[in-house]
Amino acid sequence: AQKITQTQPGMFVQEKEAVTLDCTYDTSDPSYGLFWYKQPSSGEMIFLIYQGSYDQQNATEGRYSLNFQKARKSANLVISASQLGDSAMYFCAMREGRITGGGNKLTFGTGTQLKVEL
Amino acid sequence: DGGITQSPKYLFRKEGQNVTLSCEQNLNHDAMYWYRQDPGQGLRLIYYSQIVNDFQKGDIAEGYSVSREKKESFPLTVTSAQKNPTAFYLCASSTRGGMNTEAFFGQGTRLTVV
C-alpha cells in the first residue's frame, strides 16, 4: 500500500489565485511528521513546510499553509496568491516514528506538477 | 556556504559498466540518503546511512552499492546488475534529530545509459 498518495498529477492555477495540492498518507504510528517540498525544473528540492502529528494548529509559512486533517489522514498544501515562480513539481513526504519507521528516512509521494498561468 | 554537492551533474554510462555518483556534505549531518527519481514515480529510497560505517537498504537497493567511510561522504555505485539505471539521482542529508528534521538535498545527478 502507498504510504503517501498524491492524486493530482497536474494542476493549473491562475496568477494571484489560491491553489490546494492534495496529499493523503497511511501510517499506524502515532508519531509522524509531514513535509512538503518544491522541485523546480532545475531539479533541486526545496523544503516548504512541516506538520507534526501532535501539532494542534495547522502549519503556515508565508504563502504556504498546510490543511491538516488527522482523522482523514490528509495534509493538503495551500498556496495563496500564486506567482509564476510557483510553477514546479510539489512533493508530499512523511517521516514515521520509531514504531513503524526508523532511520529518519522520508517517504515521498509521486508529486503534483503545478503550472501557474497569467 | 554549507550544503550538499553532487557530482557530476550529468553522467553517461555504457551498458555493463559500473559508475559511481559522488555526494559530499559540509553540514555536519549524521544521516545521508540516496533517492532515485523517475517520471511519475516520485522519489524512491535506495540506501540510507545514519552514522559512519553503517548503512541500510531502502526500497530499491538491488543493483546499487554504497559506502560511508567518512561523515561527509556517501558515494553511490550503480552496478551492471541494475537493469534500468537511467534516472535522476538525488542525495540528501539530515541531522538525527526529531520528527521535524528536514532533509537537505543536493542538485542531483542525471544518469543516462547509452
PDB file of N, CA and C in Angstrom, chain A residues 25-98:
ATOM      1  N   TYR A  25      -2.071  10.187   3.511  1.00  0.00           N
ATOM      2  CA  TYR A  25      -0.988   9.343   3.994  1.00  0.00           C
ATOM      3  C   TYR A  25      -1.551   8.155   4.760  1.00  0.00           C
ATOM      4  N   ASP A  26      -0.706   7.178   4.946  1.00  0.00           N
ATOM      5  CA  ASP A  26      -1.122   5.963   5.642  1.00  0.00           C
ATOM      6  C   ASP A  26      -0.021   5.549   6.599  1.00  0.00           C
ATOM      7  N   THR A  27      -0.325   5.521   7.867  1.00  0.00           N
ATOM      8  CA  THR A  27       0.608   5.043   8.867  1.00  0.00           C
ATOM      9  C   THR A  27      -0.160   4.595  10.094  1.00  0.00           C
ATOM     10  N   SER A  28       0.419   3.628  10.807  1.00  0.00           N
ATOM     11  CA  SER A  28      -0.174   3.182  12.074  1.00  0.00           C
ATOM     12  C   SER A  28       0.613   3.744  13.263  1.00  0.00           C
ATOM     13  N   ASP A  29       1.644   4.495  12.954  1.00  0.00           N
ATOM     14  CA  ASP A  29       2.464   5.084  14.012  1.00  0.00           C
ATOM     15  C   ASP A  29       1.787   6.358  14.521  1.00  0.00           C
ATOM     16  N   PRO A  30       1.656   6.537  15.837  1.00  0.00           N
ATOM     17  CA  PRO A  30       1.020   7.761  16.337  1.00  0.00           C
ATOM     18  C   PRO A  30       1.913   8.989  16.183  1.00  0.00           C
ATOM     19  N   SER A  31       3.204   8.757  16.004  1.00  0.00           N
ATOM     20  CA  SER A  31       4.160   9.855  15.865  1.00  0.00           C
ATOM     21  C   SER A  31       4.702   9.885  14.445  1.00  0.00           C
ATOM     22  N   TYR A  32       4.453  10.983  13.764  1.00  0.00           N
ATOM     23  CA  TYR A  32       4.948  11.107  12.400  1.00  0.00           C
ATOM     24  C   TYR A  32       5.029  12.590  12.035  1.00  0.00           C
ATOM     25  N   GLY A  33       5.761  12.865  10.994  1.00  0.00           N
ATOM     26  CA  GLY A  33       5.888  14.223  10.501  1.00  0.00           C
ATOM     27  C   GLY A  33       5.594  14.270   9.016  1.00  0.00           C
ATOM     28  N   LEU A  34       4.994  15.344   8.584  1.00  0.00           N
ATOM     29  CA  LEU A  34       4.624  15.505   7.179  1.00  0.00           C
ATOM     30  C   LEU A  34       5.331  16.733   6.605  1.00  0.00           C
ATOM     31  N   PHE A  35       5.875  16.581   5.428  1.00  0.00           N
ATOM     32  CA  PHE A  35       6.662  17.629   4.789  1.00  0.00           C
ATOM     33  C   PHE A  35       6.134  17.889   3.382  1.00  0.00           C
ATOM     34  N   TRP A  36       6.319  19.117   2.934  1.00  0.00           N
ATOM     35  CA  TRP A  36       6.112  19.442   1.530  1.00  0.00           C
ATOM     36  C   TRP A  36       7.405  20.032   0.979  1.00  0.00           C
ATOM     37  N   TYR A  37       7.760  19.537  -0.220  1.00  0.00           N
ATOM     38  CA  TYR A  37       8.931  20.041  -0.929  1.00  0.00           C
ATOM     39  C   TYR A  37       8.515  20.530  -2.307  1.00  0.00           C
ATOM     40  N   LYS A  38       9.247  21.513  -2.789  1.00  0.00           N
ATOM     41  CA  LYS A  38       9.050  22.048  -4.136  1.00  0.00           C
ATOM     42  C   LYS A  38      10.267  21.685  -4.982  1.00  0.00           C
ATOM     43  N   GLN A  39      10.022  21.229  -6.201  1.00  0.00           N
ATOM     44  CA  GLN A  39      11.121  20.899  -7.106  1.00  0.00           C
ATOM     45  C   GLN A  39      10.957  21.665  -8.422  1.00  0.00           C
ATOM     46  N   PRO A  40      11.700  22.755  -8.581  1.00  0.00           N
ATOM     47  CA  PRO A  40      11.661  23.478  -9.869  1.00  0.00           C
ATOM     48  C   PRO A  40      12.276  22.621 -10.967  1.00  0.00           C
ATOM     49  N   SER A  41      12.216  23.123 -12.184  1.00  0.00           N
ATOM     50  CA  SER A  41      12.740  22.357 -13.320  1.00  0.00           C
ATOM     51  C   SER A  41      14.241  22.115 -13.213  1.00  0.00           C
ATOM     52  N   SER A  42      14.931  22.895 -12.423  1.00  0.00           N
ATOM     53  CA  SER A  42      16.374  22.713 -12.235  1.00  0.00           C
ATOM     54  C   SER A  42      16.705  21.448 -11.440  1.00  0.00           C
ATOM     55  N   GLY A  43      15.733  20.928 -10.699  1.00  0.00           N
ATOM     56  CA  GLY A  43      15.932  19.640 -10.038  1.00  0.00           C
ATOM     57  C   GLY A  43      16.159  19.665  -8.545  1.00  0.00           C
ATOM     58  N   GLU A  44      16.563  20.796  -7.982  1.00  0.00           N
ATOM     59  CA  GLU A  44      16.815  20.768  -6.538  1.00  0.00           C
ATOM     60  C   GLU A  44      15.496  20.684  -5.767  1.00  0.00           C
ATOM     61  N   MET A  45      15.560  20.147  -4.577  1.00  0.00           N
ATOM     62  CA  MET A  45      14.391  20.000  -3.714  1.00  0.00           C
ATOM     63  C   MET A  45      14.436  21.093  -2.656  1.00  0.00           C
ATOM     64  N   ILE A  46      13.344  21.852  -2.567  1.00  0.00           N
ATOM     65  CA  ILE A  46      13.271  22.973  -1.638  1.00  0.00           C
ATOM     66  C   ILE A  46      12.220  22.678  -0.579  1.00  0.00           C
ATOM     67  N   PHE A  47      12.620  22.680   0.675  1.00  0.00           N
ATOM     68  CA  PHE A  47      11.690  22.435   1.778  1.00  0.00           C
ATOM     69  C   PHE A  47      10.740  23.618   1.931  1.00  0.00           C
ATOM     70  N   LEU A  48       9.443  23.325   2.070  1.00  0.00           N
ATOM     71  CA  LEU A  48       8.447  24.386   2.184  1.00  0.00           C
ATOM     72  C   LEU A  48       7.843  24.481   3.580  1.00  0.00           C
ATOM     73  N   ILE A  49       7.361  23.339   4.104  1.00  0.00           N
ATOM     74  CA  ILE A  49       6.558  23.414   5.316  1.00  0.00           C
ATOM     75  C   ILE A  49       6.518  22.048   5.980  1.00  0.00           C
ATOM     76  N   TYR A  50       6.332  22.069   7.318  1.00  0.00           N
ATOM     77  CA  TYR A  50       6.305  20.850   8.110  1.00  0.00           C
ATOM     78  C   TYR A  50       5.091  20.853   9.044  1.00  0.00           C
ATOM     79  N   GLN A  51       4.512  19.647   9.232  1.00  0.00           N
ATOM     80  CA  GLN A  51       3.412  19.471  10.181  1.00  0.00           C
ATOM     81  C   GLN A  51       3.679  18.220  10.991  1.00  0.00           C
ATOM     82  N   GLY A  52       3.687  18.326  12.304  1.00  0.00           N
ATOM     83  CA  GLY A  52       3.858  17.167  13.161  1.00  0.00           C
ATOM     84  C   GLY A  52       2.513  16.555  13.536  1.00  0.00           C
ATOM     85  N   SER A  53       2.503  15.272  13.798  1.00  0.00           N
ATOM     86  CA  SER A  53       1.240  14.592  14.086  1.00  0.00           C
ATOM     87  C   SER A  53       0.593  15.072  15.373  1.00  0.00           C
ATOM     88  N   TYR A  54       1.381  15.623  16.276  1.00  0.00           N
ATOM     89  CA  TYR A  54       0.824  16.097  17.539  1.00  0.00           C
ATOM     90  C   TYR A  54       0.579  17.608  17.550  1.00  0.00           C
ATOM     91  N   ASP A  55       0.873  18.246  16.440  1.00  0.00           N
ATOM     92  CA  ASP A  55       0.661  19.695  16.383  1.00  0.00           C
ATOM     93  C   ASP A  55      -0.832  20.001  16.388  1.00  0.00           C
ATOM     94  N   GLN A  56      -1.219  20.945  17.228  1.00  0.00           N
ATOM     95  CA  GLN A  56      -2.635  21.271  17.364  1.00  0.00           C
ATOM     96  C   GLN A  56      -3.119  22.220  16.285  1.00  0.00           C
ATOM     97  N   GLN A  57      -2.209  23.015  15.770  1.00  0.00           N
ATOM     98  CA  GLN A  57      -2.593  24.001  14.766  1.00  0.00           C
ATOM     99  C   GLN A  57      -1.980  23.661  13.412  1.00  0.00           C
ATOM    100  N   ASN A  58      -2.657  24.095  12.366  1.00  0.00           N
ATOM    101  CA  ASN A  58      -2.124  23.912  11.021  1.00  0.00           C
ATOM    102  C   ASN A  58      -0.884  24.774  10.842  1.00  0.00           C
ATOM    103  N   ALA A  59       0.120  24.196  10.162  1.00  0.00           N
ATOM    104  CA  ALA A  59       1.362  24.936   9.932  1.00  0.00           C
ATOM    105  C   ALA A  59       1.168  25.995   8.851  1.00  0.00           C
ATOM    106  N   THR A  60       1.884  27.107   9.014  1.00  0.00           N
ATOM    107  CA  THR A  60       1.884  28.150   7.988  1.00  0.00           C
ATOM    108  C   THR A  60       3.306  28.674   7.837  1.00  0.00           C
ATOM    109  N   GLU A  61       3.665  28.980   6.590  1.00  0.00           N
ATOM    110  CA  GLU A  61       4.962  29.583   6.284  1.00  0.00           C
ATOM    111  C   GLU A  61       4.751  30.539   5.126  1.00  0.00           C
ATOM    112  N   GLY A  62       4.574  31.796   5.435  1.00  0.00           N
ATOM    113  CA  GLY A  62       4.365  32.780   4.385  1.00  0.00           C
ATOM    114  C   GLY A  62       3.099  32.482   3.589  1.00  0.00           C
ATOM    115  N   ARG A  63       3.248  32.280   2.277  1.00  0.00           N
ATOM    116  CA  ARG A  63       2.081  31.990   1.424  1.00  0.00           C
ATOM    117  C   ARG A  63       1.683  30.518   1.451  1.00  0.00           C
ATOM    118  N   TYR A  64       2.433  29.705   2.180  1.00  0.00           N
ATOM    119  CA  TYR A  64       2.136  28.281   2.259  1.00  0.00           C
ATOM    120  C   TYR A  64       1.430  27.962   3.576  1.00  0.00           C
ATOM    121  N   SER A  65       0.402  27.173   3.503  1.00  0.00           N
ATOM    122  CA  SER A  65      -0.241  26.656   4.698  1.00  0.00           C
ATOM    123  C   SER A  65      -0.594  25.195   4.465  1.00  0.00           C
ATOM    124  N   LEU A  66      -0.685  24.480   5.552  1.00  0.00           N
ATOM    125  CA  LEU A  66      -0.965  23.056   5.468  1.00  0.00           C
ATOM    126  C   LEU A  66      -2.311  22.795   6.125  1.00  0.00           C
ATOM    127  N   ASN A  67      -3.235  22.244   5.369  1.00  0.00           N
ATOM    128  CA  ASN A  67      -4.552  21.891   5.880  1.00  0.00           C
ATOM    129  C   ASN A  67      -4.485  20.455   6.392  1.00  0.00           C
ATOM    130  N   PHE A  68      -4.246  20.328   7.691  1.00  0.00           N
ATOM    131  CA  PHE A  68      -4.001  19.028   8.311  1.00  0.00           C
ATOM    132  C   PHE A  68      -5.303  18.492   8.910  1.00  0.00           C
ATOM    133  N   GLN A  69      -5.783  17.372   8.367  1.00  0.00           N
ATOM    134  CA  GLN A  69      -6.989  16.726   8.888  1.00  0.00           C
ATOM    135  C   GLN A  69      -6.596  15.317   9.315  1.00  0.00           C
ATOM    136  N   LYS A  70      -6.271  15.205  10.589  1.00  0.00           N
ATOM    137  CA  LYS A  70      -5.661  13.981  11.109  1.00  0.00           C
ATOM    138  C   LYS A  70      -6.580  12.776  10.960  1.00  0.00           C
ATOM    139  N   ALA A  71      -7.864  12.945  11.262  1.00  0.00           N
ATOM    140  CA  ALA A  71      -8.797  11.821  11.198  1.00  0.00           C
ATOM    141  C   ALA A  71      -8.935  11.296   9.768  1.00  0.00           C
ATOM    142  N   ARG A  72      -8.817  12.180   8.808  1.00  0.00           N
ATOM    143  CA  ARG A  72      -8.918  11.780   7.407  1.00  0.00           C
ATOM    144  C   ARG A  72      -7.562  11.420   6.824  1.00  0.00           C
ATOM    145  N   LYS A  73      -6.500  11.596   7.618  1.00  0.00           N
ATOM    146  CA  LYS A  73      -5.133  11.339   7.174  1.00  0.00           C
ATOM    147  C   LYS A  73      -4.824  12.112   5.895  1.00  0.00           C
ATOM    148  N   SER A  74      -5.107  13.402   5.959  1.00  0.00           N
ATOM    149  CA  SER A  74      -4.773  14.230   4.811  1.00  0.00           C
ATOM    150  C   SER A  74      -3.961  15.440   5.257  1.00  0.00           C
ATOM    151  N   ALA A  75      -3.096  15.898   4.388  1.00  0.00           N
ATOM    152  CA  ALA A  75      -2.195  17.024   4.681  1.00  0.00           C
ATOM    153  C   ALA A  75      -2.030  17.835   3.404  1.00  0.00           C
ATOM    154  N   ASN A  76      -3.058  18.562   3.059  1.00  0.00           N
ATOM    155  CA  ASN A  76      -3.064  19.296   1.797  1.00  0.00           C
ATOM    156  C   ASN A  76      -2.287  20.597   1.918  1.00  0.00           C
ATOM    157  N   LEU A  77      -1.550  20.916   0.866  1.00  0.00           N
ATOM    158  CA  LEU A  77      -0.787  22.174   0.810  1.00  0.00           C
ATOM    159  C   LEU A  77      -1.644  23.232   0.121  1.00  0.00           C
ATOM    160  N   VAL A  78      -1.749  24.387   0.757  1.00  0.00           N
ATOM    161  CA  VAL A  78      -2.465  25.517   0.165  1.00  0.00           C
ATOM    162  C   VAL A  78      -1.449  26.614  -0.142  1.00  0.00           C
ATOM    163  N   ILE A  79      -1.432  27.028  -1.395  1.00  0.00           N
ATOM    164  CA  ILE A  79      -0.575  28.139  -1.799  1.00  0.00           C
ATOM    165  C   ILE A  79      -1.489  29.319  -2.105  1.00  0.00           C
ATOM    166  N   SER A  80      -1.310  30.391  -1.388  1.00  0.00           N
ATOM    167  CA  SER A  80      -2.163  31.569  -1.616  1.00  0.00           C
ATOM    168  C   SER A  80      -1.463  32.519  -2.581  1.00  0.00           C
ATOM    169  N   ALA A  81      -2.249  33.312  -3.275  1.00  0.00           N
ATOM    170  CA  ALA A  81      -1.718  34.344  -4.174  1.00  0.00           C
ATOM    171  C   ALA A  81      -0.604  33.778  -5.065  1.00  0.00           C
ATOM    172  N   SER A  82      -0.953  32.814  -5.890  1.00  0.00           N
ATOM    173  CA  SER A  82       0.038  32.121  -6.725  1.00  0.00           C
ATOM    174  C   SER A  82       0.845  33.090  -7.587  1.00  0.00           C
ATOM    175  N   GLN A  83       2.113  32.740  -7.751  1.00  0.00           N
ATOM    176  CA  GLN A  83       3.021  33.523  -8.577  1.00  0.00           C
ATOM    177  C   GLN A  83       3.587  32.618  -9.672  1.00  0.00           C
ATOM    178  N   LEU A  84       4.058  33.242 -10.749  1.00  0.00           N
ATOM    179  CA  LEU A  84       4.614  32.452 -11.853  1.00  0.00           C
ATOM    180  C   LEU A  84       5.758  31.565 -11.378  1.00  0.00           C
ATOM    181  N   GLY A  85       6.507  32.052 -10.405  1.00  0.00           N
ATOM    182  CA  GLY A  85       7.625  31.282  -9.868  1.00  0.00           C
ATOM    183  C   GLY A  85       7.208  30.068  -9.054  1.00  0.00           C
ATOM    184  N   ASP A  86       5.925  29.920  -8.801  1.00  0.00           N
ATOM    185  CA  ASP A  86       5.441  28.746  -8.083  1.00  0.00           C
ATOM    186  C   ASP A  86       5.303  27.539  -8.996  1.00  0.00           C
ATOM    187  N   SER A  87       5.428  27.749 -10.288  1.00  0.00           N
ATOM    188  CA  SER A  87       5.340  26.626 -11.227  1.00  0.00           C
ATOM    189  C   SER A  87       6.478  25.655 -10.965  1.00  0.00           C
ATOM    190  N   ALA A  88       6.127  24.435 -10.597  1.00  0.00           N
ATOM    191  CA  ALA A  88       7.114  23.437 -10.196  1.00  0.00           C
ATOM    192  C   ALA A  88       6.395  22.139  -9.877  1.00  0.00           C
ATOM    193  N   MET A  89       7.197  21.116  -9.550  1.00  0.00           N
ATOM    194  CA  MET A  89       6.660  19.868  -9.021  1.00  0.00           C
ATOM    195  C   MET A  89       6.643  19.978  -7.511  1.00  0.00           C
ATOM    196  N   TYR A  90       5.563  19.492  -6.896  1.00  0.00           N
ATOM    197  CA  TYR A  90       5.433  19.552  -5.451  1.00  0.00           C
ATOM    198  C   TYR A  90       5.264  18.137  -4.898  1.00  0.00           C
ATOM    199  N   PHE A  91       6.065  17.851  -3.867  1.00  0.00           N
ATOM    200  CA  PHE A  91       6.053  16.525  -3.266  1.00  0.00           C
ATOM    201  C   PHE A  91       5.636  16.598  -1.809  1.00  0.00           C
ATOM    202  N   CYS A  92       4.780  15.674  -1.430  1.00  0.00           N
ATOM    203  CA  CYS A  92       4.424  15.456  -0.041  1.00  0.00           C
ATOM    204  C   CYS A  92       5.283  14.293   0.468  1.00  0.00           C
ATOM    205  N   ALA A  93       5.738  14.378   1.705  1.00  0.00           N
ATOM    206  CA  ALA A  93       6.594  13.328   2.252  1.00  0.00           C
ATOM    207  C   ALA A  93       6.268  13.110   3.724  1.00  0.00           C
ATOM    208  N   MET A  94       6.597  11.917   4.219  1.00  0.00           N
ATOM    209  CA  MET A  94       6.300  11.572   5.610  1.00  0.00           C
ATOM    210  C   MET A  94       7.511  10.913   6.259  1.00  0.00           C
ATOM    211  N   ARG A  95       7.723  11.253   7.506  1.00  0.00           N
ATOM    212  CA  ARG A  95       8.701  10.555   8.335  1.00  0.00           C
ATOM    213  C   ARG A  95       7.923   9.900   9.458  1.00  0.00           C
ATOM    214  N   GLU A  96       8.067   8.600   9.625  1.00  0.00           N
ATOM    215  CA  GLU A  96       7.363   7.889  10.679  1.00  0.00           C
ATOM    216  C   GLU A  96       8.232   7.767  11.925  1.00  0.00           C
ATOM    217  N   GLY A  97       7.567   7.533  13.039  1.00  0.00           N
ATOM    218  CA  GLY A  97       8.285   7.437  14.302  1.00  0.00           C
ATOM    219  C   GLY A  97       8.946   6.092  14.491  1.00  0.00           C
ATOM    220  N   ARG A  98       9.369   5.824  15.690  1.00  0.00           N
ATOM    221  CA  ARG A  98      10.180   4.640  15.977  1.00  0.00           C
ATOM    222  C   ARG A  98       9.415   3.341  15.837  1.00  0.00           C
TER     223      ARG A  98
END
